[in-house]
Amino acid sequence: QVQLVESGGGLVQAGGSLRLSCAASGLTFSSYAMGWFRQAPGKEREFVGTISAYGARTYNADSVKGRFTISRDSAKNTVYLQMNSLKPEDTAVYYCALTDSAYGRTSKQQYNYWGQGTQVTVSS
């Protein structure tokens, strides 16, 4: 059974940093692309970034480019989201997801498995 477990969320001041982790189990982790999404209260879940299988390529949403970095560690079956220069508008529940493709995807409909989410709150 595939499981994704996020951690690392919390409360941070604007301009600060957080690193989210997503530990995967139940599959050959390195063969699949992973993604990060977020959902703020009253809003749709939106794409944040994606990383291809084996970490060859990453792609981020325009709203986080230059501030957020996705990486993965196959030895630990973990994908990371390093978030720098955080803004109050980054406040949301952050979800990691796995797609059954080696190529990163930007649409939430293309992801097959989801974590439970971790709250990130950025105060002004």
Tab-separated table of N, CA, C and O in Angstrom:
chain	number	residue	atom	x	y	z
A	1	GLN	N	0.848	-1.189	0.000
A	1	GLN	CA	0.000	0.000	0.000
A	1	GLN	C	0.886	1.243	0.000
A	1	GLN	O	1.781	1.391	0.825
A	2	VAL	N	0.599	2.155	-0.929
A	2	VAL	CA	1.385	3.365	-1.040
A	2	VAL	C	0.977	4.349	0.056
A	2	VAL	O	-0.208	4.595	0.281
A	3	GLN	N	1.978	4.891	0.720
A	3	GLN	CA	1.720	5.918	1.739
A	3	GLN	C	2.683	7.071	1.541
A	3	GLN	O	3.871	6.868	1.265
A	4	LEU	N	2.150	8.272	1.688
A	4	LEU	CA	2.942	9.496	1.649
A	4	LEU	C	2.681	10.251	2.943
A	4	LEU	O	1.523	10.504	3.287
A	5	VAL	N	3.742	10.612	3.641
A	5	VAL	CA	3.598	11.280	4.928
A	5	VAL	C	4.428	12.559	4.919
A	5	VAL	O	5.663	12.502	4.840
A	6	GLU	N	3.734	13.701	5.010
A	6	GLU	CA	4.430	14.986	5.040
A	6	GLU	C	4.779	15.379	6.473
A	6	GLU	O	4.113	14.970	7.422
A	7	SER	N	5.820	16.182	6.581
A	7	SER	CA	6.201	16.760	7.865
A	7	SER	C	6.955	18.050	7.608
A	7	SER	O	7.340	18.340	6.466
A	8	GLY	N	7.146	18.830	8.678
A	8	GLY	CA	7.960	20.031	8.570
A	8	GLY	C	7.200	21.331	8.533
A	8	GLY	O	7.797	22.409	8.514
A	9	GLY	N	5.873	21.270	8.523
A	9	GLY	CA	5.108	22.507	8.517
A	9	GLY	C	5.196	23.212	9.854
A	9	GLY	O	5.739	22.686	10.831
A	10	GLY	N	4.672	24.436	9.889
A	10	GLY	CA	4.684	25.192	11.129
A	10	GLY	C	4.395	26.646	10.902
A	10	GLY	O	3.932	27.041	9.825
A	11	LEU	N	4.672	27.435	11.923
A	11	LEU	CA	4.454	28.880	11.887
A	11	LEU	C	5.797	29.568	11.711
A	11	LEU	O	6.757	29.270	12.440
A	12	VAL	N	5.861	30.491	10.758
A	12	VAL	CA	7.102	31.204	10.489
A	12	VAL	C	6.771	32.651	10.132
A	12	VAL	O	5.679	32.932	9.600
A	13	GLN	N	7.682	33.543	10.417
A	13	GLN	CA	7.478	34.948	10.059
A	13	GLN	C	7.785	35.161	8.584
A	13	GLN	O	8.571	34.426	7.970
A	14	ALA	N	7.175	36.189	8.027
A	14	ALA	CA	7.452	36.544	6.640
A	14	ALA	C	8.954	36.751	6.444
A	14	ALA	O	9.623	37.348	7.290
A	15	GLY	N	9.459	36.228	5.335
A	15	GLY	CA	10.883	36.288	5.053
A	15	GLY	C	11.654	35.090	5.542
A	15	GLY	O	12.831	34.904	5.187
A	16	GLY	N	11.010	34.260	6.343
A	16	GLY	CA	11.664	33.080	6.896
A	16	GLY	C	11.636	31.896	5.948
A	16	GLY	O	11.195	31.996	4.796
A	17	SER	N	12.118	30.765	6.458
A	17	SER	CA	12.241	29.549	5.658
A	17	SER	C	11.674	28.344	6.401
A	17	SER	O	11.663	28.312	7.641
A	18	LEU	N	11.229	27.382	5.625
A	18	LEU	CA	10.821	26.076	6.138
A	18	LEU	C	11.210	25.033	5.111
A	18	LEU	O	11.264	25.321	3.903
A	19	ARG	N	11.445	23.823	5.579
A	19	ARG	CA	11.655	22.706	4.672
A	19	ARG	C	10.648	21.618	4.987
A	19	ARG	O	10.618	21.091	6.104
A	20	LEU	N	9.833	21.312	3.996
A	20	LEU	CA	8.865	20.230	4.129
A	20	LEU	C	9.476	18.940	3.600
A	20	LEU	O	10.250	18.950	2.643
A	21	SER	N	9.096	17.840	4.233
A	21	SER	CA	9.530	16.519	3.798
A	21	SER	C	8.307	15.672	3.499
A	21	SER	O	7.246	15.858	4.105
A	22	CYS	N	8.479	14.736	2.592
A	22	CYS	CA	7.413	13.788	2.260
A	22	CYS	C	8.066	12.420	2.104
A	22	CYS	O	8.816	12.197	1.148
A	23	ALA	N	7.773	11.536	3.047
A	23	ALA	CA	8.338	10.198	3.030
A	23	ALA	C	7.364	9.242	2.356
A	23	ALA	O	6.182	9.198	2.720
A	24	ALA	N	7.859	8.493	1.393
A	24	ALA	CA	7.030	7.567	0.631
A	24	ALA	C	7.360	6.130	0.998
A	24	ALA	O	8.513	5.796	1.295
A	25	SER	N	6.345	5.288	0.964
A	25	SER	CA	6.543	3.859	1.201
A	25	SER	C	5.568	3.069	0.355
A	25	SER	O	4.564	3.598	-0.119
A	26	GLY	N	5.896	1.800	0.132
A	26	GLY	CA	4.991	0.913	-0.587
A	26	GLY	C	5.187	0.864	-2.087
A	26	GLY	O	4.352	0.297	-2.797
A	27	LEU	N	6.288	1.469	-2.575
A	27	LEU	CA	6.512	1.438	-4.024
A	27	LEU	C	7.977	1.762	-4.307
A	27	LEU	O	8.725	2.125	-3.399
A	28	THR	N	8.363	1.611	-5.576
A	28	THR	CA	9.718	1.966	-6.005
A	28	THR	C	9.754	3.467	-6.233
A	28	THR	O	9.508	3.967	-7.332
A	29	PHE	N	10.067	4.167	-5.191
A	29	PHE	CA	9.938	5.624	-5.131
A	29	PHE	C	10.633	6.332	-6.283
A	29	PHE	O	10.072	7.238	-6.901
A	30	SER	N	11.856	5.936	-6.592
A	30	SER	CA	12.666	6.696	-7.542
A	30	SER	C	12.119	6.661	-8.958
A	30	SER	O	12.497	7.483	-9.789
A	31	SER	N	11.209	5.744	-9.261
A	31	SER	CA	10.700	5.584	-10.625
A	31	SER	C	9.563	6.540	-10.972
A	31	SER	O	9.111	6.566	-12.126
A	32	TYR	N	9.094	7.292	-9.988
A	32	TYR	CA	7.907	8.113	-10.188
A	32	TYR	C	8.176	9.581	-9.903
A	32	TYR	O	8.931	9.924	-8.995
A	33	ALA	N	7.500	10.413	-10.684
A	33	ALA	CA	7.558	11.842	-10.421
A	33	ALA	C	6.704	12.175	-9.201
A	33	ALA	O	5.736	11.483	-8.901
A	34	MET	N	7.101	13.242	-8.533
A	34	MET	CA	6.391	13.708	-7.343
A	34	MET	C	6.006	15.165	-7.526
A	34	MET	O	6.630	15.898	-8.290
A	35	GLY	N	4.997	15.571	-6.785
A	35	GLY	CA	4.573	16.962	-6.852
A	35	GLY	C	4.218	17.499	-5.488
A	35	GLY	O	3.957	16.744	-4.548
A	36	TRP	N	4.232	18.820	-5.398
A	36	TRP	CA	3.746	19.527	-4.219
A	36	TRP	C	2.604	20.441	-4.637
A	36	TRP	O	2.690	21.123	-5.674
A	37	PHE	N	1.571	20.448	-3.835
A	37	PHE	CA	0.412	21.313	-4.032
A	37	PHE	C	0.106	22.002	-2.710
A	37	PHE	O	0.592	21.592	-1.669
A	38	ARG	N	-0.727	23.011	-2.782
A	38	ARG	CA	-1.157	23.680	-1.558
A	38	ARG	C	-2.595	24.135	-1.700
A	38	ARG	O	-3.085	24.371	-2.804
A	39	GLN	N	-3.228	24.266	-0.540
A	39	GLN	CA	-4.621	24.692	-0.530
A	39	GLN	C	-4.847	25.638	0.638
A	39	GLN	O	-4.687	25.256	1.803
A	40	ALA	N	-5.210	26.859	0.299
A	40	ALA	CA	-5.547	27.855	1.309
A	40	ALA	C	-7.042	27.792	1.587
A	40	ALA	O	-7.818	27.307	0.743
A	41	PRO	N	-7.477	28.269	2.745
A	41	PRO	CA	-8.907	28.217	3.080
A	41	PRO	C	-9.761	28.890	2.019
A	41	PRO	O	-9.475	30.011	1.593
A	42	GLY	N	-10.788	28.192	1.579
A	42	GLY	CA	-11.712	28.741	0.603
A	42	GLY	C	-11.205	28.772	-0.822
A	42	GLY	O	-11.866	29.340	-1.701
A	43	LYS	N	-10.036	28.185	-1.054
A	43	LYS	CA	-9.458	28.200	-2.398
A	43	LYS	C	-9.255	26.785	-2.922
A	43	LYS	O	-9.230	25.818	-2.164
A	44	GLU	N	-9.081	26.706	-4.241
A	44	GLU	CA	-8.790	25.422	-4.866
A	44	GLU	C	-7.354	24.981	-4.530
A	44	GLU	O	-6.481	25.819	-4.259
A	45	ARG	N	-7.146	23.680	-4.559
A	45	ARG	CA	-5.797	23.164	-4.398
A	45	ARG	C	-4.985	23.557	-5.638
A	45	ARG	O	-5.422	23.310	-6.765
A	46	GLU	N	-3.822	24.152	-5.417
A	46	GLU	CA	-3.037	24.639	-6.544
A	46	GLU	C	-1.659	24.001	-6.604
A	46	GLU	O	-1.079	23.622	-5.585
A	47	PHE	N	-1.144	23.940	-7.806
A	47	PHE	CA	0.170	23.366	-8.067
A	47	PHE	C	1.259	24.269	-7.521
A	47	PHE	O	1.204	25.496	-7.689
A	48	VAL	N	2.257	23.651	-6.891
A	48	VAL	CA	3.422	24.384	-6.391
A	48	VAL	C	4.664	24.015	-7.190
A	48	VAL	O	5.395	24.878	-7.686
A	49	GLY	N	4.917	22.721	-7.348
A	49	GLY	CA	6.098	22.294	-8.071
A	49	GLY	C	6.107	20.798	-8.262
A	49	GLY	O	5.334	20.067	-7.634
A	50	THR	N	6.976	20.344	-9.148
A	50	THR	CA	7.081	18.928	-9.429
A	50	THR	C	8.532	18.550	-9.717
A	50	THR	O	9.323	19.398	-10.154
A	51	ILE	N	8.859	17.294	-9.463
A	51	ILE	CA	10.193	16.782	-9.745
A	51	ILE	C	10.034	15.444	-10.437
A	51	ILE	O	9.235	14.606	-10.024
A	52	SER	N	10.800	15.247	-11.499
A	52	SER	CA	10.685	14.017	-12.273
A	52	SER	C	11.325	12.846	-11.533
A	52	SER	O	12.022	13.015	-10.527
A	53	ALA	N	11.093	11.660	-12.066
A	53	ALA	CA	11.752	10.474	-11.527
A	53	ALA	C	13.266	10.681	-11.563
A	53	ALA	O	13.793	11.318	-12.489
A	54	TYR	N	13.924	10.207	-10.551
A	54	TYR	CA	15.394	10.309	-10.428
A	54	TYR	C	15.876	11.749	-10.285
A	54	TYR	O	17.072	12.007	-10.307
A	55	GLY	N	14.937	12.679	-10.164
A	55	GLY	CA	15.307	14.061	-9.892
A	55	GLY	C	15.938	14.808	-11.040
A	55	GLY	O	16.561	15.850	-10.841
A	56	ALA	N	15.742	14.331	-12.262
A	56	ALA	CA	16.415	14.948	-13.390
A	56	ALA	C	15.901	16.355	-13.684
A	56	ALA	O	16.659	17.225	-14.107
A	57	ARG	N	14.609	16.562	-13.464
A	57	ARG	CA	14.023	17.860	-13.796
A	57	ARG	C	13.059	18.313	-12.713
A	57	ARG	O	12.370	17.514	-12.100
A	58	THR	N	13.022	19.616	-12.528
A	58	THR	CA	12.032	20.213	-11.639
A	58	THR	C	11.334	21.344	-12.367
A	58	THR	O	11.870	21.913	-13.331
A	59	TYR	N	10.146	21.657	-11.892
A	59	TYR	CA	9.382	22.767	-12.460
A	59	TYR	C	8.513	23.328	-11.356
A	59	TYR	O	7.835	22.586	-10.652
A	60	ASN	N	8.538	24.647	-11.223
A	60	ASN	CA	7.760	25.308	-10.167
A	60	ASN	C	6.741	26.265	-10.744
A	60	ASN	O	6.930	26.819	-11.831
A	61	ALA	N	5.706	26.490	-9.984
A	61	ALA	CA	4.723	27.507	-10.339
A	61	ALA	C	5.379	28.885	-10.307
A	61	ALA	O	6.327	29.122	-9.540
A	62	ASP	N	4.861	29.789	-11.124
A	62	ASP	CA	5.435	31.133	-11.188
A	62	ASP	C	5.425	31.826	-9.829
A	62	ASP	O	6.333	32.593	-9.508
A	63	SER	N	4.407	31.538	-9.037
A	63	SER	CA	4.250	32.217	-7.747
A	63	SER	C	5.359	31.872	-6.752
A	63	SER	O	5.554	32.599	-5.773
A	64	VAL	N	6.084	30.770	-6.997
A	64	VAL	CA	7.122	30.356	-6.050
A	64	VAL	C	8.504	30.271	-6.685
A	64	VAL	O	9.482	29.956	-5.998
A	65	LYS	N	8.594	30.549	-7.965
A	65	LYS	CA	9.895	30.458	-8.638
A	65	LYS	C	10.897	31.397	-7.998
A	65	LYS	O	10.588	32.541	-7.683
A	66	GLY	N	12.091	30.869	-7.818
A	66	GLY	CA	13.150	31.653	-7.193
A	66	GLY	C	13.113	31.616	-5.681
A	66	GLY	O	14.054	32.094	-5.035
A	67	ARG	N	12.050	31.082	-5.101
A	67	ARG	CA	11.921	31.002	-3.637
A	67	ARG	C	11.849	29.567	-3.142
A	67	ARG	O	12.387	29.257	-2.066
A	68	PHE	N	11.187	28.696	-3.870
A	68	PHE	CA	10.997	27.309	-3.457
A	68	PHE	C	11.845	26.385	-4.332
A	68	PHE	O	11.976	26.614	-5.544
A	69	THR	N	12.366	25.327	-3.711
A	69	THR	CA	13.173	24.348	-4.426
A	69	THR	C	12.721	22.950	-4.041
A	69	THR	O	12.583	22.644	-2.850
A	70	ILE	N	12.512	22.119	-5.053
A	70	ILE	CA	12.143	20.725	-4.820
A	70	ILE	C	13.363	19.844	-5.049
A	70	ILE	O	14.106	20.034	-6.024
A	71	SER	N	13.518	18.847	-4.184
A	71	SER	CA	14.592	17.874	-4.352
A	71	SER	C	14.098	16.527	-3.850
A	71	SER	O	13.040	16.440	-3.220
A	72	ARG	N	14.862	15.491	-4.137
A	72	ARG	CA	14.479	14.166	-3.678
A	72	ARG	C	15.720	13.366	-3.329
A	72	ARG	O	16.781	13.561	-3.918
A	73	ASP	N	15.547	12.452	-2.377
A	73	ASP	CA	16.618	11.575	-1.923
A	73	ASP	C	16.091	10.148	-2.047
A	73	ASP	O	15.283	9.710	-1.218
A	74	SER	N	16.546	9.444	-3.071
A	74	SER	CA	16.031	8.097	-3.310
A	74	SER	C	16.435	7.130	-2.208
A	74	SER	O	15.706	6.187	-1.903
A	75	ALA	N	17.587	7.355	-1.606
A	75	ALA	CA	18.036	6.462	-0.526
A	75	ALA	C	17.092	6.537	0.669
A	75	ALA	O	16.939	5.561	1.409
A	76	LYS	N	16.462	7.701	0.842
A	76	LYS	CA	15.546	7.896	1.970
A	76	LYS	C	14.082	7.853	1.544
A	76	LYS	O	13.193	8.064	2.374
A	77	ASN	N	13.829	7.632	0.259
A	77	ASN	CA	12.455	7.622	-0.249
A	77	ASN	C	11.702	8.890	0.151
A	77	ASN	O	10.532	8.834	0.570
A	78	THR	N	12.372	10.005	0.021
A	78	THR	CA	11.818	11.270	0.523
A	78	THR	C	11.976	12.374	-0.519
A	78	THR	O	13.009	12.457	-1.187
A	79	VAL	N	10.947	13.191	-0.624
A	79	VAL	CA	11.013	14.393	-1.455
A	79	VAL	C	10.893	15.592	-0.523
A	79	VAL	O	10.199	15.537	0.499
A	80	TYR	N	11.583	16.663	-0.887
A	80	TYR	CA	11.640	17.852	-0.036
A	80	TYR	C	11.115	19.074	-0.779
A	80	TYR	O	11.202	19.159	-2.009
A	81	LEU	N	10.609	20.009	-0.018
A	81	LEU	CA	10.250	21.320	-0.546
A	81	LEU	C	10.900	22.358	0.355
A	81	LEU	O	10.448	22.573	1.487
A	82	GLN	N	11.971	22.956	-0.134
A	82	GLN	CA	12.647	24.020	0.598
A	82	GLN	C	11.984	25.339	0.236
A	82	GLN	O	11.935	25.715	-0.938
A	83	MET	N	11.458	26.020	1.236
A	83	MET	CA	10.724	27.257	1.017
A	83	MET	C	11.465	28.406	1.687
A	83	MET	O	11.620	28.409	2.920
A	84	ASN	N	11.917	29.343	0.887
A	84	ASN	CA	12.631	30.520	1.387
A	84	ASN	C	11.829	31.784	1.082
A	84	ASN	O	10.919	31.765	0.251
A	85	SER	N	12.187	32.856	1.752
A	85	SER	CA	11.525	34.149	1.535
A	85	SER	C	10.010	34.007	1.576
A	85	SER	O	9.294	34.507	0.694
A	86	LEU	N	9.541	33.356	2.587
A	86	LEU	CA	8.108	33.073	2.681
A	86	LEU	C	7.295	34.352	2.854
A	86	LEU	O	7.741	35.320	3.490
A	87	LYS	N	6.101	34.309	2.284
A	87	LYS	CA	5.174	35.431	2.316
A	87	LYS	C	3.872	34.987	2.983
A	87	LYS	O	3.538	33.791	2.944
A	88	PRO	N	3.113	35.923	3.523
A	88	PRO	CA	1.821	35.546	4.121
A	88	PRO	C	0.909	34.802	3.140
A	88	PRO	O	0.166	33.898	3.544
A	89	GLU	N	1.002	35.130	1.866
A	89	GLU	CA	0.153	34.456	0.873
A	89	GLU	C	0.580	33.018	0.599
A	89	GLU	O	-0.100	32.298	-0.123
A	90	ASP	N	1.697	32.587	1.168
A	90	ASP	CA	2.096	31.182	1.081
A	90	ASP	C	1.387	30.325	2.134
A	90	ASP	O	1.540	29.091	2.119
A	91	THR	N	0.645	30.955	3.019
A	91	THR	CA	-0.076	30.213	4.049
A	91	THR	C	-1.085	29.264	3.427
A	91	THR	O	-1.931	29.672	2.623
A	92	ALA	N	-0.980	27.981	3.776
A	92	ALA	CA	-1.844	26.955	3.192
A	92	ALA	C	-1.496	25.608	3.817
A	92	ALA	O	-0.488	25.488	4.530
A	93	VAL	N	-2.328	24.633	3.521
A	93	VAL	CA	-1.969	23.244	3.783
A	93	VAL	C	-1.218	22.743	2.552
A	93	VAL	O	-1.703	22.877	1.427
A	94	TYR	N	-0.048	22.181	2.783
A	94	TYR	CA	0.793	21.705	1.693
A	94	TYR	C	0.703	20.182	1.612
A	94	TYR	O	0.821	19.480	2.630
A	95	TYR	N	0.513	19.704	0.383
A	95	TYR	CA	0.357	18.285	0.128
A	95	TYR	C	1.443	17.802	-0.838
A	95	TYR	O	1.724	18.484	-1.829
A	96	CYS	N	1.981	16.630	-0.581
A	96	CYS	CA	2.802	15.993	-1.596
A	96	CYS	C	1.946	14.940	-2.289
A	96	CYS	O	0.957	14.441	-1.732
A	97	ALA	N	2.339	14.632	-3.514
A	97	ALA	CA	1.570	13.693	-4.311
A	97	ALA	C	2.502	12.933	-5.246
A	97	ALA	O	3.583	13.424	-5.593
A	98	LEU	N	2.040	11.758	-5.644
A	98	LEU	CA	2.828	10.906	-6.536
A	98	LEU	C	2.003	10.579	-7.777
A	98	LEU	O	0.812	10.258	-7.671
A	99	THR	N	2.652	10.677	-8.926
A	99	THR	CA	2.006	10.336	-10.185
A	99	THR	C	2.627	9.070	-10.749
A	99	THR	O	3.821	8.838	-10.551
A	100	ASP	N	1.854	8.293	-11.485
A	100	ASP	CA	2.370	7.045	-12.037
A	100	ASP	C	3.125	7.273	-13.345
A	100	ASP	O	3.112	6.434	-14.234
A	101	SER	N	3.759	8.399	-13.440
A	101	SER	CA	4.580	8.759	-14.586
A	101	SER	C	5.978	9.124	-14.109
A	101	SER	O	6.150	9.580	-12.981
A	102	ALA	N	6.952	8.951	-14.974
A	102	ALA	CA	8.305	9.382	-14.635
A	102	ALA	C	8.473	10.891	-14.833
A	102	ALA	O	9.449	11.477	-14.358
A	103	TYR	N	7.517	11.495	-15.525
A	103	TYR	CA	7.606	12.911	-15.862
A	103	TYR	C	6.736	13.734	-14.920
A	103	TYR	O	5.604	13.353	-14.618
A	104	GLY	N	7.270	14.881	-14.513
A	104	GLY	CA	6.515	15.734	-13.623
A	104	GLY	C	5.241	16.240	-14.266
A	104	GLY	O	5.184	16.471	-15.465
A	105	ARG	N	4.220	16.404	-13.455
A	105	ARG	CA	2.917	16.867	-13.910
A	105	ARG	C	2.505	18.096	-13.114
A	105	ARG	O	2.894	18.263	-11.958
A	106	THR	N	1.665	18.922	-13.731
A	106	THR	CA	1.228	20.139	-13.047
A	106	THR	C	-0.228	20.100	-12.627
A	106	THR	O	-0.674	20.956	-11.867
A	107	SER	N	-0.983	19.125	-13.096
A	107	SER	CA	-2.417	19.053	-12.791
A	107	SER	C	-2.674	18.045	-11.678
A	107	SER	O	-2.182	16.909	-11.728
A	108	LYS	N	-3.470	18.435	-10.703
A	108	LYS	CA	-3.737	17.533	-9.576
A	108	LYS	C	-4.464	16.266	-10.026
A	108	LYS	O	-4.342	15.220	-9.383
A	109	GLN	N	-5.185	16.346	-11.143
A	109	GLN	CA	-5.900	15.162	-11.640
A	109	GLN	C	-4.945	14.091	-12.134
A	109	GLN	O	-5.337	12.937	-12.307
A	110	GLN	N	-3.700	14.444	-12.358
A	110	GLN	CA	-2.730	13.502	-12.878
A	110	GLN	C	-1.949	12.773	-11.790
A	110	GLN	O	-1.045	12.009	-12.083
A	111	TYR	N	-2.319	13.034	-10.546
A	111	TYR	CA	-1.631	12.402	-9.424
A	111	TYR	C	-2.513	11.326	-8.804
A	111	TYR	O	-3.721	11.499	-8.666
A	112	ASN	N	-1.873	10.219	-8.435
A	112	ASN	CA	-2.608	9.046	-7.999
A	112	ASN	C	-2.674	8.896	-6.482
A	112	ASN	O	-3.616	8.297	-5.956
A	113	TYR	N	-1.655	9.384	-5.797
A	113	TYR	CA	-1.591	9.224	-4.342
A	113	TYR	C	-1.248	10.562	-3.706
A	113	TYR	O	-0.456	11.342	-4.261
A	114	TRP	N	-1.834	10.769	-2.521
A	114	TRP	CA	-1.676	12.030	-1.808
A	114	TRP	C	-1.336	11.783	-0.350
A	114	TRP	O	-1.797	10.803	0.247
A	115	GLY	N	-0.555	12.707	0.195
A	115	GLY	CA	-0.333	12.703	1.630
A	115	GLY	C	-1.477	13.385	2.346
A	115	GLY	O	-2.427	13.879	1.721
A	116	GLN	N	-1.370	13.442	3.667
A	116	GLN	CA	-2.450	14.001	4.481
A	116	GLN	C	-2.356	15.517	4.603
A	116	GLN	O	-3.308	16.168	5.043
A	117	GLY	N	-1.228	16.077	4.236
A	117	GLY	CA	-1.038	17.516	4.272
A	117	GLY	C	-0.363	17.988	5.547
A	117	GLY	O	-0.471	17.355	6.599
A	118	THR	N	0.320	19.120	5.437
A	118	THR	CA	0.952	19.746	6.590
A	118	THR	C	0.713	21.256	6.505
A	118	THR	O	0.834	21.855	5.433
A	119	GLN	N	0.364	21.855	7.625
A	119	GLN	CA	-0.005	23.275	7.649
A	119	GLN	C	1.232	24.153	7.674
A	119	GLN	O	2.145	23.942	8.495
A	120	VAL	N	1.236	25.151	6.809
A	120	VAL	CA	2.260	26.188	6.817
A	120	VAL	C	1.557	27.521	7.023
A	120	VAL	O	0.643	27.868	6.262
A	121	THR	N	1.965	28.245	8.044
A	121	THR	CA	1.392	29.549	8.331
A	121	THR	C	2.506	30.583	8.377
A	121	THR	O	3.473	30.414	9.124
A	122	VAL	N	2.358	31.618	7.566
A	122	VAL	CA	3.355	32.678	7.502
A	122	VAL	C	2.732	33.956	8.043
A	122	VAL	O	1.742	34.458	7.495
A	123	SER	N	3.299	34.459	9.109
A	123	SER	CA	2.768	35.672	9.731
A	123	SER	C	3.468	36.903	9.174
A	123	SER	O	4.644	36.862	8.821
A	124	SER	N	2.725	38.000	9.126
A	124	SER	CA	3.282	39.245	8.568
A	124	SER	C	3.956	40.081	9.647
A	124	SER	O	3.862	39.806	10.816
